GROMACS .gro file of C-alpha atoms in nm:
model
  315
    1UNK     CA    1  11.011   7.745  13.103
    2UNK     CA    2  11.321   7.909  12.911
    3UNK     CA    3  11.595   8.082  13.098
    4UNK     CA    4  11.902   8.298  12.945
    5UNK     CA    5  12.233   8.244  13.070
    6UNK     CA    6  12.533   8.444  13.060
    7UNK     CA    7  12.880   8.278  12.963
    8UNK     CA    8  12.933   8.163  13.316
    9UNK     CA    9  12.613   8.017  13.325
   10UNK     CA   10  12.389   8.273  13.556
   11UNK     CA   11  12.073   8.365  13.452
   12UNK     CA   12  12.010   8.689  13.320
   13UNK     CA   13  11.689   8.913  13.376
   14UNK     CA   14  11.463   8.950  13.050
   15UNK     CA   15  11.361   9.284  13.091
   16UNK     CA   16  11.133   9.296  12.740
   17UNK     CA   17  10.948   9.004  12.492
   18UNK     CA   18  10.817   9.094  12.110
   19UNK     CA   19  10.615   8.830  11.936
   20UNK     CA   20  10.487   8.786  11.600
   21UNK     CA   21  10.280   8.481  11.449
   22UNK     CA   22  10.604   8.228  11.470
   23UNK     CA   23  10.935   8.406  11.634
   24UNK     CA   24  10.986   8.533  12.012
   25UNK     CA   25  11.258   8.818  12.066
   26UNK     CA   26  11.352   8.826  12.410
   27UNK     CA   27  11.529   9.140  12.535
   28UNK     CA   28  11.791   9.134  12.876
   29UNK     CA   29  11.859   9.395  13.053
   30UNK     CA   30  12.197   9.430  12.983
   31UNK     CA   31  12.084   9.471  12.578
   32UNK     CA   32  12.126   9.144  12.488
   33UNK     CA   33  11.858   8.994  12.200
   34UNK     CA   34  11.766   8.612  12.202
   35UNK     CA   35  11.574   8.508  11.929
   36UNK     CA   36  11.382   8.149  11.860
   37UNK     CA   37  11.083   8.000  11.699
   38UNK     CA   38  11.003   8.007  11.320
   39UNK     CA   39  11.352   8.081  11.116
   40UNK     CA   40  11.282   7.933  10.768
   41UNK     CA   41  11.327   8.313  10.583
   42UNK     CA   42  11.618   8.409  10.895
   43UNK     CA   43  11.374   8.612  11.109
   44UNK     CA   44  11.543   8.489  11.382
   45UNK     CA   45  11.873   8.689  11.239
   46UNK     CA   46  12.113   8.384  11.395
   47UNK     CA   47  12.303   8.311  11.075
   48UNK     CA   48  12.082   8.004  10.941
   49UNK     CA   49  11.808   7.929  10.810
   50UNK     CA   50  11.675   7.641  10.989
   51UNK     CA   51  11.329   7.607  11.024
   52UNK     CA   52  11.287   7.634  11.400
   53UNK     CA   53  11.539   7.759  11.639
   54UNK     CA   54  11.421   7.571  11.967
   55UNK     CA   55  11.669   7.738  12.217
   56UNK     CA   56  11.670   8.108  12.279
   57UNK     CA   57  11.995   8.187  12.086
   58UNK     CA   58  12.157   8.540  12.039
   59UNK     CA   59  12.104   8.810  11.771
   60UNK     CA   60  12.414   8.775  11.564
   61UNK     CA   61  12.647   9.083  11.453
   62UNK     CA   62  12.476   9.330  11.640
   63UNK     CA   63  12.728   9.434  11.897
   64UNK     CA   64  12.606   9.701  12.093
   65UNK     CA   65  12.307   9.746  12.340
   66UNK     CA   66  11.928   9.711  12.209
   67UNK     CA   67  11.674   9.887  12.363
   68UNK     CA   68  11.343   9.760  12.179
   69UNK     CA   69  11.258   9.491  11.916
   70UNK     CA   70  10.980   9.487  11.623
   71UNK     CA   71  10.903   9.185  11.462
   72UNK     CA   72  10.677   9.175  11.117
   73UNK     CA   73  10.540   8.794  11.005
   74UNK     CA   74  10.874   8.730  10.865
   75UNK     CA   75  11.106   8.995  10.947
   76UNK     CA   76  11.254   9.203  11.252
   77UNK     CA   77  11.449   9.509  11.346
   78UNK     CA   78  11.615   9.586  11.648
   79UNK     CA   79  11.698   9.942  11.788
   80UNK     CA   80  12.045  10.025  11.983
   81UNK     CA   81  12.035  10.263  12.227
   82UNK     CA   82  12.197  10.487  12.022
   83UNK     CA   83  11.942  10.496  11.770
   84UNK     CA   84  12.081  10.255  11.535
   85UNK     CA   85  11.826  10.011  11.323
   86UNK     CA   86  11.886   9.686  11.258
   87UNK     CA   87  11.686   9.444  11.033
   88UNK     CA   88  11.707   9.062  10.937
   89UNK     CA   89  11.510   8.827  10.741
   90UNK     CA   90  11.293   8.806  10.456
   91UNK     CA   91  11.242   9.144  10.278
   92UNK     CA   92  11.108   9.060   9.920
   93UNK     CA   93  10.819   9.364   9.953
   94UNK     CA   94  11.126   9.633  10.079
   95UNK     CA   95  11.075   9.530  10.450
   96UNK     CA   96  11.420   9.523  10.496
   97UNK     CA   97  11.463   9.890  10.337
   98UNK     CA   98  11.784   9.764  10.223
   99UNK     CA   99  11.728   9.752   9.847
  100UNK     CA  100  11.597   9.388   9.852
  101UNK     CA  101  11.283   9.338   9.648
  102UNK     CA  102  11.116   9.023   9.445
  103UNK     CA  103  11.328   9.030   9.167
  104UNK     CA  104  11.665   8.962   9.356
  105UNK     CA  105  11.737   8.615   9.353
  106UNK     CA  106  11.854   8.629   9.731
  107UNK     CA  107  11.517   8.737   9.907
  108UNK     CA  108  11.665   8.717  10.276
  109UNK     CA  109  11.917   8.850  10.537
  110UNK     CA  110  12.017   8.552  10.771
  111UNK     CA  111  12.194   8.816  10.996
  112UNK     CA  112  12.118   9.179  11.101
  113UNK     CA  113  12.221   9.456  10.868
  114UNK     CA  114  12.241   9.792  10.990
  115UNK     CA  115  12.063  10.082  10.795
  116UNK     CA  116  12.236  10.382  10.729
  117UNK     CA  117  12.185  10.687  10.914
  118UNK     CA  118  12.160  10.873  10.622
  119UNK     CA  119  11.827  10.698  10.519
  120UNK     CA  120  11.666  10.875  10.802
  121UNK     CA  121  11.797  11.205  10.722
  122UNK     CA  122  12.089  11.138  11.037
  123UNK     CA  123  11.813  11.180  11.306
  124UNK     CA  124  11.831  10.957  11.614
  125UNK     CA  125  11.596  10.677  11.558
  126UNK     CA  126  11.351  10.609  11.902
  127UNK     CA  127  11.132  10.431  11.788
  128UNK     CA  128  11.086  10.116  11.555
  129UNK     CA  129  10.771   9.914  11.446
  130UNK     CA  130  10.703   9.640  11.222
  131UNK     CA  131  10.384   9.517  11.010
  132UNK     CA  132  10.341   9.231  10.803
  133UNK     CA  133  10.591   9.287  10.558
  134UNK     CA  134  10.656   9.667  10.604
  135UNK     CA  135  10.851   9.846  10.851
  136UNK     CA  136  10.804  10.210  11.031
  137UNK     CA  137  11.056  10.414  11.264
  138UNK     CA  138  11.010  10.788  11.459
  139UNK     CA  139  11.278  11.041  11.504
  140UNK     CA  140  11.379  11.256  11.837
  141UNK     CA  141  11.261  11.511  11.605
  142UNK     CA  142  10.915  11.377  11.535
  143UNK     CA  143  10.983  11.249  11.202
  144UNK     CA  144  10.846  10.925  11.050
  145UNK     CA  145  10.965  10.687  10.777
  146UNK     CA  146  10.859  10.421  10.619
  147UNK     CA  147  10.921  10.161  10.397
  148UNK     CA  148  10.779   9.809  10.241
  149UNK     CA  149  10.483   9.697  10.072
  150UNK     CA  150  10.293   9.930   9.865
  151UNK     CA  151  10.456  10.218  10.064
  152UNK     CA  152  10.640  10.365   9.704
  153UNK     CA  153  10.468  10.629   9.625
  154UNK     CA  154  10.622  10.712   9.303
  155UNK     CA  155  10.954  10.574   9.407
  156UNK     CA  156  11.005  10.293   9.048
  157UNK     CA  157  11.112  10.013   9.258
  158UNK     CA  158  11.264   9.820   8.948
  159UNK     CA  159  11.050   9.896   8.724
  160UNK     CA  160  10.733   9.866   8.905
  161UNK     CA  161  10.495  10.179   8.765
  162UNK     CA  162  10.183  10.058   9.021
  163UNK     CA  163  10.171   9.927   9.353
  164UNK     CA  164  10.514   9.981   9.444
  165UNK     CA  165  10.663   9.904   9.725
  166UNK     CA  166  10.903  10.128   9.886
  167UNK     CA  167  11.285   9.911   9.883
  168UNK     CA  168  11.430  10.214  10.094
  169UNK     CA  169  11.301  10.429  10.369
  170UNK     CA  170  11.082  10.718  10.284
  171UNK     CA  171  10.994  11.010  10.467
  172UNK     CA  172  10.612  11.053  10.569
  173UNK     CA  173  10.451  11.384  10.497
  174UNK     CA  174  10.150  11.530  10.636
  175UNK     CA  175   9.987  11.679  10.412
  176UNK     CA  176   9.737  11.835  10.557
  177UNK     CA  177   9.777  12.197  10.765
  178UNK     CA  178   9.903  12.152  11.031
  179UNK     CA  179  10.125  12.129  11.314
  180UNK     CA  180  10.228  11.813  11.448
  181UNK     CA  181  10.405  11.644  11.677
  182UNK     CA  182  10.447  11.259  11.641
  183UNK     CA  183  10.506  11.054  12.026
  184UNK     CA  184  10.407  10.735  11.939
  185UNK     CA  185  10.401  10.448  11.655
  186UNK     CA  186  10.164  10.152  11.644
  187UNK     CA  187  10.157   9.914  11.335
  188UNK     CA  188   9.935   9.684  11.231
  189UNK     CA  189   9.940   9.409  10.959
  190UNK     CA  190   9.886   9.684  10.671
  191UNK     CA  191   9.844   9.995  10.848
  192UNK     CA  192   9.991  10.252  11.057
  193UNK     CA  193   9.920  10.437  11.332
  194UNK     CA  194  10.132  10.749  11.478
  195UNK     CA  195   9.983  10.992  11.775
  196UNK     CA  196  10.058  11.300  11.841
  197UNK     CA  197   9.970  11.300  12.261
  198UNK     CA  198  10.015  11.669  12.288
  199UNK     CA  199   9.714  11.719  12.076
  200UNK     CA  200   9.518  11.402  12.138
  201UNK     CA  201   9.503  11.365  11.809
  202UNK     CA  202   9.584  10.980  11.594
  203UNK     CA  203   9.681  10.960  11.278
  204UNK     CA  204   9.649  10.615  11.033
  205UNK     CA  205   9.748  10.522  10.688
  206UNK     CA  206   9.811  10.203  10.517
  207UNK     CA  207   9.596   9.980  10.291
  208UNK     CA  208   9.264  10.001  10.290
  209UNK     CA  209   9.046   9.666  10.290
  210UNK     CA  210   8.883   9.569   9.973
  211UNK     CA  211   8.556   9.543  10.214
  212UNK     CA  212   8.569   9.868  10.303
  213UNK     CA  213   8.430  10.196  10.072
  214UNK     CA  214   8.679  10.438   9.979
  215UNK     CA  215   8.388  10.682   9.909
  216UNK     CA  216   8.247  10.633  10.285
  217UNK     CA  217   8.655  10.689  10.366
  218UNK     CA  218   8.676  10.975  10.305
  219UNK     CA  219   8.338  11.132  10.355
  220UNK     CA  220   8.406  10.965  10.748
  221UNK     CA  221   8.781  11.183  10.688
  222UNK     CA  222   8.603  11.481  10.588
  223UNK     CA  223   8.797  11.486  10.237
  224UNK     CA  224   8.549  11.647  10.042
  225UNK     CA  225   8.563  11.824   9.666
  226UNK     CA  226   8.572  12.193   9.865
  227UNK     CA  227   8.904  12.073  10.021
  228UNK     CA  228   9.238  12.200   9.882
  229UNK     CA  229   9.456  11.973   9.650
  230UNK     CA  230   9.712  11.915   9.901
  231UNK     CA  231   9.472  11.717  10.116
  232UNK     CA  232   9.246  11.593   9.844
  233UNK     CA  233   9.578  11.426   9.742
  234UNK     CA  234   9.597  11.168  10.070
  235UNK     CA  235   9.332  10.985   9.889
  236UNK     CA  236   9.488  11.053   9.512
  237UNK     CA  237   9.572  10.676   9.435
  238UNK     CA  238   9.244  10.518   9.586
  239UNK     CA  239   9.090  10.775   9.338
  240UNK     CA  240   9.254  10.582   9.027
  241UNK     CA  241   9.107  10.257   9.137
  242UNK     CA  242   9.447  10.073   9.039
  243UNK     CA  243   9.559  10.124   9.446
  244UNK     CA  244   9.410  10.092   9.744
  245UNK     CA  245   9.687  10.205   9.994
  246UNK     CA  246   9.659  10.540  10.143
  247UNK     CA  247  10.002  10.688  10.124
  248UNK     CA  248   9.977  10.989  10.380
  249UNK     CA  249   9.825  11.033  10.712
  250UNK     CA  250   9.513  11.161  10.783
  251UNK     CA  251   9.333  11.221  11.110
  252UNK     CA  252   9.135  10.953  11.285
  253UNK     CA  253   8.844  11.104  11.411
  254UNK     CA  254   8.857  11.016  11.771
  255UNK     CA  255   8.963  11.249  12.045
  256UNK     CA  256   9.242  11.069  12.266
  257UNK     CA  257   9.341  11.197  12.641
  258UNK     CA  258   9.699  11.163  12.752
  259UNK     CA  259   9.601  10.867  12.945
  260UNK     CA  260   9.465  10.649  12.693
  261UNK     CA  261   9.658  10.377  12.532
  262UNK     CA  262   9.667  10.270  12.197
  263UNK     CA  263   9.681   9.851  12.080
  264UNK     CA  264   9.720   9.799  11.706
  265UNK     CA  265   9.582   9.479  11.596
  266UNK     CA  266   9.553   9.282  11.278
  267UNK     CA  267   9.293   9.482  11.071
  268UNK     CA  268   9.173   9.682  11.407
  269UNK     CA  269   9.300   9.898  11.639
  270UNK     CA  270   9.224   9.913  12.047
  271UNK     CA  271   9.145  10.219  12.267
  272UNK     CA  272   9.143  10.195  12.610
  273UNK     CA  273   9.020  10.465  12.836
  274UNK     CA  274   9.210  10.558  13.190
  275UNK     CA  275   8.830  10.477  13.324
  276UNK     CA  276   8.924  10.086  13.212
  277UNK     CA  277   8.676  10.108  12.951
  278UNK     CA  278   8.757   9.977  12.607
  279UNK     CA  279   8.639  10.036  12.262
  280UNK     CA  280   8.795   9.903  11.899
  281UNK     CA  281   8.814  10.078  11.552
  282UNK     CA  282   8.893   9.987  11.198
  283UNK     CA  283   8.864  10.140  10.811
  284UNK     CA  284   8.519  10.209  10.892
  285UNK     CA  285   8.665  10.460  11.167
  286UNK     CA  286   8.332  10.411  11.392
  287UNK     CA  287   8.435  10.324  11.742
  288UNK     CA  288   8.285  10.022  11.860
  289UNK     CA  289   8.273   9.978  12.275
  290UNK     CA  290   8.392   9.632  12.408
  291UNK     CA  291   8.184   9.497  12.710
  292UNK     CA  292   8.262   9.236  12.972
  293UNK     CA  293   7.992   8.989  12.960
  294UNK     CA  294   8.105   8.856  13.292
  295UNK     CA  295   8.094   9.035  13.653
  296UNK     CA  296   8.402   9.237  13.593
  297UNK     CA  297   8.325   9.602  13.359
  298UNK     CA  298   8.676   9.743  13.372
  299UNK     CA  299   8.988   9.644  13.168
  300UNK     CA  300   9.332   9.697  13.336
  301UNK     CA  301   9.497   9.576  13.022
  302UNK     CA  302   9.496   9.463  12.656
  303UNK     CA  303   9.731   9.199  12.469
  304UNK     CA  304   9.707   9.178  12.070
  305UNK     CA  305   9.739   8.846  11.893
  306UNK     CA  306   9.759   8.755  11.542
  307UNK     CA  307   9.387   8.766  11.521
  308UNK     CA  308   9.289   8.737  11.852
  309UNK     CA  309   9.288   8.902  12.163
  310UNK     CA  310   9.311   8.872  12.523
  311UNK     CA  311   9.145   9.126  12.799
  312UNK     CA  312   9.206   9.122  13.178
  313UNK     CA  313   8.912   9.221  13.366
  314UNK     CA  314   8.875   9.366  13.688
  315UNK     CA  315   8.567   9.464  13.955
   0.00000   0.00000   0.00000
């Protein structure tokens, strides 16, 4: 049982939690972040680095009101309700998109730093997410950037000519034709997901598993030889063989109504249907339906877990 007081000692209603596979961010309603669990790298962004925090204890230098939370294995960001990011702890892949990378000798922010506005072009931020050691935020205007692990794109961090890893935020272009218009983000460990809920449509891009066949990719994709070279060139670097991160988005093909809800998990994603039905897809993009083997067929929700997760079913 963990409560949050105020300075006078009342409790104080937690109106949001975020988890990752060690640290717990819980949100008040008043904007206030409390962080605790695993802090070895500062992901708890209290102004230490001791290993476990055991009391919820408040996000330091952040000193306006936080509307949501993302936490990646080791590292977090916060958004302000005036569209402000914030991100603490480790950031030796670019997670921070601060400039840290592996060859600084200080890999870690013990503290929240805020990003500039001008990394995201001075749009209002609404939306943050977090994967392993990457980070992803949307725009009012639809607009995504990214930044982290293998998420360079031709952006030398350092030095680095292959797998780079994007140290700042970069934009996310959609290569193919088409109009769209981004509502939601959903990360995983090393992918991304962003919908567009007007058009039903989901879009994914990330690194793809060494299990999985790039060929089979994109034949699933539809990226095919009588394609043009703007869309041929979503699958550019997994043509070299040297990387196997697809840099832009491409188009899952599922078909999503405005009802459905979207659960990213570790290396698999989760639909689930307004009907309560429930199906899961990876790389493979073939969606697999989940079944209760008990007396209950419908879902009425789904929670993700580091690689597990949990499914409440109803009659």
């Amino acid at each position: 049982h963990i409560e949050i007081l105020d300075e006078n000692h009342n409790r104080k209603t937690i109106a949001g939690v975020r988890c990752s596979a060690g640290t717990t961010a819980a949100i008040t309603d008043d904007g206030q972040v409390c962080m605790f669990g695993s802090n070895r790298y500062g992901q708890c962004g209290i102004g230490n680095l001791d290993s476990f925090v055991w009391q919820p204890t408040q996000l330091k230098n952040v000193n306006e009101s936080i509307v949501d939370v993302a936490l990646g294995f080791q590292h977090g960001l916060a958004l302000s309700r005036n569209g402000e990011v914030y991100v603490w702890g480790k950031g030796e892949r670019g997670q921070l998109g601060n400039g840290i990378t592996l060859e600084d000798k200080v890999q870690v922010r013990e503290t929240p730093e805020k990003l500039s506005k001008d990394y995201f072009e001075n749009e209002k931020v609404i939306s943050v997410g977090a994967g392993f050691n990457s980070s992803l935020v949307l725009t009012e205007n639809g607009n995504l950037f990214v930044w982290g692990k293998f998420q360079g794109i031709g952006l030398a961090a350092k030095g680095r000519q292959n797998h780079e890893d994007a140290i700042y935020p970069r934009k996310v272009e959609f290569l193919e034709s088409c109009d769209v218009n981004i509502s939601s983000i959903h990360c995983g460990h090393f992918y991304f997901l962003a919908r567009d809920k007007s058009a039903g449509e989901l879009w994914m891009w990330g690194m793809v598993p060494d299990n999985v066949s790039t060929e089979a990719l994109k034949a699933k994709v539809g990226i095919s030889n009588a394609l043009d070279d703007s869309s041929k060139s979503i699958f550019k670097l997994l043509d070299t063989g040297v990387d196997r991160t697809v840099h832009n988005p491409f188009k899952v093909p599922i078909k999503l109504q405005k009802t459905d809800e979207i659960f990213a998990g570790y290396d698999r994603f989760y639909i689930k249907r307004s009907n309560g039905q429930v199906s899961r897809m990876d790389w493979s993009l073939i969606e697999v339906p989940i079944t209760s083997q008990g007396p209950y067929p419908k879902f009425k929700s789904i929670h993700v877990g580091w690689k597990h997760m949990l499914l409440l079913a109803y009659e």
